């Protein structure tokens, strides 16, 4: 069994300088890693229905929901400063933007409490209950 002993360093000073930005978690993988003029080529017309949002992306229907970060947490969008050639090398990242809520999207299925991102947002509260002090 191999052990990955690489380290990721965060430039902490970049947190205070980072702008707030809307974040969308898409149900796809885009095999491109580089700059893109997203605002020029991608505009979304989001329809709000009760607790669900709908949009079309490349002809496919997406259904989404806005999620807030757990209380006391702030989401970070990280950008690697010097890209390394392998997963075994140390990395340095900076914060390119911050968020306190995000919209996650499912491909044609309605968002629900069993979605992994929803369960992940519940983890800090669950972890505190499990690992916090026991009151008698």
PDB file of C-alpha atoms in Angstrom:
ATOM      1  CA  UNK A   1       0.000   0.000   0.000  1.00  0.00           C
ATOM      2  CA  UNK A   2       1.417   3.381  -0.966  1.00  0.00           C
ATOM      3  CA  UNK A   3       1.063   6.486   1.144  1.00  0.00           C
ATOM      4  CA  UNK A   4       0.600   9.914  -0.388  1.00  0.00           C
ATOM      5  CA  UNK A   5       2.709  12.213   1.765  1.00  0.00           C
ATOM      6  CA  UNK A   6       2.277  15.366  -0.284  1.00  0.00           C
ATOM      7  CA  UNK A   7       1.260  18.592   1.430  1.00  0.00           C
ATOM      8  CA  UNK A   8      -1.185  21.252   0.271  1.00  0.00           C
ATOM      9  CA  UNK A   9      -0.428  24.743   1.535  1.00  0.00           C
ATOM     10  CA  UNK A  10      -3.025  27.510   1.608  1.00  0.00           C
ATOM     11  CA  UNK A  11      -2.091  31.192   1.379  1.00  0.00           C
ATOM     12  CA  UNK A  12      -4.251  32.289   4.326  1.00  0.00           C
ATOM     13  CA  UNK A  13      -3.935  35.980   3.423  1.00  0.00           C
ATOM     14  CA  UNK A  14      -5.889  35.280   0.225  1.00  0.00           C
ATOM     15  CA  UNK A  15      -9.074  34.524   2.238  1.00  0.00           C
ATOM     16  CA  UNK A  16      -9.617  38.167   3.266  1.00  0.00           C
ATOM     17  CA  UNK A  17      -9.014  39.410  -0.280  1.00  0.00           C
ATOM     18  CA  UNK A  18     -11.316  36.905  -2.000  1.00  0.00           C
ATOM     19  CA  UNK A  19     -14.611  38.141  -3.453  1.00  0.00           C
ATOM     20  CA  UNK A  20     -17.960  36.417  -2.837  1.00  0.00           C
ATOM     21  CA  UNK A  21     -19.102  34.525  -5.914  1.00  0.00           C
ATOM     22  CA  UNK A  22     -22.055  32.323  -6.858  1.00  0.00           C
ATOM     23  CA  UNK A  23     -21.180  28.622  -6.829  1.00  0.00           C
ATOM     24  CA  UNK A  24     -22.911  25.894  -8.838  1.00  0.00           C
ATOM     25  CA  UNK A  25     -22.133  22.196  -8.335  1.00  0.00           C
ATOM     26  CA  UNK A  26     -22.791  20.514 -11.680  1.00  0.00           C
ATOM     27  CA  UNK A  27     -23.567  16.792 -12.209  1.00  0.00           C
ATOM     28  CA  UNK A  28     -20.865  16.376 -14.825  1.00  0.00           C
ATOM     29  CA  UNK A  29     -17.135  16.312 -15.368  1.00  0.00           C
ATOM     30  CA  UNK A  30     -15.592  18.755 -17.800  1.00  0.00           C
ATOM     31  CA  UNK A  31     -12.297  17.439 -19.096  1.00  0.00           C
ATOM     32  CA  UNK A  32     -10.665  20.827 -19.462  1.00  0.00           C
ATOM     33  CA  UNK A  33      -8.398  22.604 -17.052  1.00  0.00           C
ATOM     34  CA  UNK A  34      -7.785  26.201 -17.996  1.00  0.00           C
ATOM     35  CA  UNK A  35      -9.337  29.608 -18.424  1.00  0.00           C
ATOM     36  CA  UNK A  36     -12.833  29.875 -19.882  1.00  0.00           C
ATOM     37  CA  UNK A  37     -15.011  32.865 -20.682  1.00  0.00           C
ATOM     38  CA  UNK A  38     -18.009  31.330 -18.939  1.00  0.00           C
ATOM     39  CA  UNK A  39     -20.071  34.511 -18.672  1.00  0.00           C
ATOM     40  CA  UNK A  40     -19.739  35.087 -22.418  1.00  0.00           C
ATOM     41  CA  UNK A  41     -20.876  31.604 -23.466  1.00  0.00           C
ATOM     42  CA  UNK A  42     -23.051  30.330 -20.611  1.00  0.00           C
ATOM     43  CA  UNK A  43     -26.057  32.167 -19.285  1.00  0.00           C
ATOM     44  CA  UNK A  44     -28.656  30.370 -17.249  1.00  0.00           C
ATOM     45  CA  UNK A  45     -32.323  31.118 -17.067  1.00  0.00           C
ATOM     46  CA  UNK A  46     -33.218  29.516 -13.790  1.00  0.00           C
ATOM     47  CA  UNK A  47     -36.866  28.872 -12.994  1.00  0.00           C
ATOM     48  CA  UNK A  48     -37.723  28.758  -9.297  1.00  0.00           C
ATOM     49  CA  UNK A  49     -40.503  26.360  -8.262  1.00  0.00           C
ATOM     50  CA  UNK A  50     -41.172  26.025  -4.550  1.00  0.00           C
ATOM     51  CA  UNK A  51     -37.881  24.593  -3.171  1.00  0.00           C
ATOM     52  CA  UNK A  52     -36.557  23.491  -6.553  1.00  0.00           C
ATOM     53  CA  UNK A  53     -34.802  25.253  -9.407  1.00  0.00           C
ATOM     54  CA  UNK A  54     -34.826  24.037 -13.003  1.00  0.00           C
ATOM     55  CA  UNK A  55     -32.502  24.874 -15.875  1.00  0.00           C
ATOM     56  CA  UNK A  56     -31.335  23.361 -19.138  1.00  0.00           C
ATOM     57  CA  UNK A  57     -27.631  22.727 -19.700  1.00  0.00           C
ATOM     58  CA  UNK A  58     -26.569  21.617 -23.184  1.00  0.00           C
ATOM     59  CA  UNK A  59     -30.118  20.383 -23.820  1.00  0.00           C
ATOM     60  CA  UNK A  60     -30.367  18.340 -20.611  1.00  0.00           C
ATOM     61  CA  UNK A  61     -32.780  19.182 -17.831  1.00  0.00           C
ATOM     62  CA  UNK A  62     -31.212  19.925 -14.449  1.00  0.00           C
ATOM     63  CA  UNK A  63     -33.054  20.250 -11.160  1.00  0.00           C
ATOM     64  CA  UNK A  64     -31.345  22.077  -8.342  1.00  0.00           C
ATOM     65  CA  UNK A  65     -31.576  23.376  -4.847  1.00  0.00           C
ATOM     66  CA  UNK A  66     -29.756  26.116  -2.981  1.00  0.00           C
ATOM     67  CA  UNK A  67     -27.829  24.943   0.087  1.00  0.00           C
ATOM     68  CA  UNK A  68     -26.292  27.087   2.802  1.00  0.00           C
ATOM     69  CA  UNK A  69     -22.961  26.246   4.355  1.00  0.00           C
ATOM     70  CA  UNK A  70     -23.251  24.920   7.905  1.00  0.00           C
ATOM     71  CA  UNK A  71     -23.350  27.616  10.592  1.00  0.00           C
ATOM     72  CA  UNK A  72     -19.845  28.866  11.350  1.00  0.00           C
ATOM     73  CA  UNK A  73     -18.423  27.617   8.032  1.00  0.00           C
ATOM     74  CA  UNK A  74     -17.419  29.462   4.869  1.00  0.00           C
ATOM     75  CA  UNK A  75     -16.926  27.736   1.534  1.00  0.00           C
ATOM     76  CA  UNK A  76     -13.677  28.340  -0.338  1.00  0.00           C
ATOM     77  CA  UNK A  77     -12.986  28.073  -4.062  1.00  0.00           C
ATOM     78  CA  UNK A  78      -9.288  27.257  -4.376  1.00  0.00           C
ATOM     79  CA  UNK A  79      -6.903  27.840  -7.257  1.00  0.00           C
ATOM     80  CA  UNK A  80      -3.585  26.091  -7.510  1.00  0.00           C
ATOM     81  CA  UNK A  81      -0.721  28.594  -7.806  1.00  0.00           C
ATOM     82  CA  UNK A  82       1.993  26.376  -9.239  1.00  0.00           C
ATOM     83  CA  UNK A  83       0.633  23.247 -10.848  1.00  0.00           C
ATOM     84  CA  UNK A  84       2.664  20.154 -10.096  1.00  0.00           C
ATOM     85  CA  UNK A  85       3.397  17.294 -12.422  1.00  0.00           C
ATOM     86  CA  UNK A  86       2.129  14.554 -10.111  1.00  0.00           C
ATOM     87  CA  UNK A  87      -0.140  13.861  -7.159  1.00  0.00           C
ATOM     88  CA  UNK A  88       2.918  13.066  -5.035  1.00  0.00           C
ATOM     89  CA  UNK A  89       4.310  16.635  -5.110  1.00  0.00           C
ATOM     90  CA  UNK A  90       3.475  19.388  -2.631  1.00  0.00           C
ATOM     91  CA  UNK A  91       0.933  21.991  -3.783  1.00  0.00           C
ATOM     92  CA  UNK A  92       0.237  25.617  -2.962  1.00  0.00           C
ATOM     93  CA  UNK A  93      -3.243  27.079  -3.380  1.00  0.00           C
ATOM     94  CA  UNK A  94      -4.887  30.456  -2.889  1.00  0.00           C
ATOM     95  CA  UNK A  95      -8.519  31.332  -2.303  1.00  0.00           C
ATOM     96  CA  UNK A  96     -10.042  32.700  -5.520  1.00  0.00           C
ATOM     97  CA  UNK A  97     -13.529  33.267  -4.039  1.00  0.00           C
ATOM     98  CA  UNK A  98     -15.653  32.486  -0.997  1.00  0.00           C
ATOM     99  CA  UNK A  99     -19.298  31.506  -0.592  1.00  0.00           C
ATOM    100  CA  UNK A 100     -21.865  30.893   2.130  1.00  0.00           C
ATOM    101  CA  UNK A 101     -24.375  29.141  -0.122  1.00  0.00           C
ATOM    102  CA  UNK A 102     -24.294  27.183  -3.358  1.00  0.00           C
ATOM    103  CA  UNK A 103     -26.696  25.690  -5.846  1.00  0.00           C
ATOM    104  CA  UNK A 104     -26.271  22.006  -6.555  1.00  0.00           C
ATOM    105  CA  UNK A 105     -27.800  20.373  -9.605  1.00  0.00           C
ATOM    106  CA  UNK A 106     -29.036  16.848 -10.345  1.00  0.00           C
ATOM    107  CA  UNK A 107     -29.513  15.482 -13.832  1.00  0.00           C
ATOM    108  CA  UNK A 108     -33.293  15.275 -14.340  1.00  0.00           C
ATOM    109  CA  UNK A 109     -34.038  14.121 -10.768  1.00  0.00           C
ATOM    110  CA  UNK A 110     -35.365  16.336  -8.000  1.00  0.00           C
ATOM    111  CA  UNK A 111     -32.972  17.233  -5.169  1.00  0.00           C
ATOM    112  CA  UNK A 112     -33.571  15.315  -1.950  1.00  0.00           C
ATOM    113  CA  UNK A 113     -32.106  14.693   1.489  1.00  0.00           C
ATOM    114  CA  UNK A 114     -30.293  11.538   0.282  1.00  0.00           C
ATOM    115  CA  UNK A 115     -28.054  13.505  -2.106  1.00  0.00           C
ATOM    116  CA  UNK A 116     -24.431  13.277  -0.965  1.00  0.00           C
ATOM    117  CA  UNK A 117     -23.873  17.035  -0.926  1.00  0.00           C
ATOM    118  CA  UNK A 118     -26.890  17.505   1.370  1.00  0.00           C
ATOM    119  CA  UNK A 119     -25.601  14.803   3.722  1.00  0.00           C
ATOM    120  CA  UNK A 120     -22.111  16.394   3.657  1.00  0.00           C
ATOM    121  CA  UNK A 121     -23.578  19.711   4.802  1.00  0.00           C
ATOM    122  CA  UNK A 122     -25.128  17.894   7.774  1.00  0.00           C
ATOM    123  CA  UNK A 123     -21.780  16.359   8.797  1.00  0.00           C
ATOM    124  CA  UNK A 124     -20.442  19.175  11.058  1.00  0.00           C
ATOM    125  CA  UNK A 125     -23.553  19.027  13.250  1.00  0.00           C
ATOM    126  CA  UNK A 126     -23.411  15.229  13.368  1.00  0.00           C
ATOM    127  CA  UNK A 127     -19.665  15.253  14.123  1.00  0.00           C
ATOM    128  CA  UNK A 128     -20.227  17.652  17.010  1.00  0.00           C
ATOM    129  CA  UNK A 129     -22.916  15.358  18.434  1.00  0.00           C
ATOM    130  CA  UNK A 130     -20.641  12.327  18.149  1.00  0.00           C
ATOM    131  CA  UNK A 131     -17.375  13.888  19.325  1.00  0.00           C
ATOM    132  CA  UNK A 132     -18.595  16.736  21.539  1.00  0.00           C
ATOM    133  CA  UNK A 133     -18.632  16.662  25.312  1.00  0.00           C
ATOM    134  CA  UNK A 134     -21.203  14.415  26.942  1.00  0.00           C
ATOM    135  CA  UNK A 135     -23.553  16.147  29.326  1.00  0.00           C
ATOM    136  CA  UNK A 136     -24.878  14.107  32.202  1.00  0.00           C
TER     137      UNK A 136
END
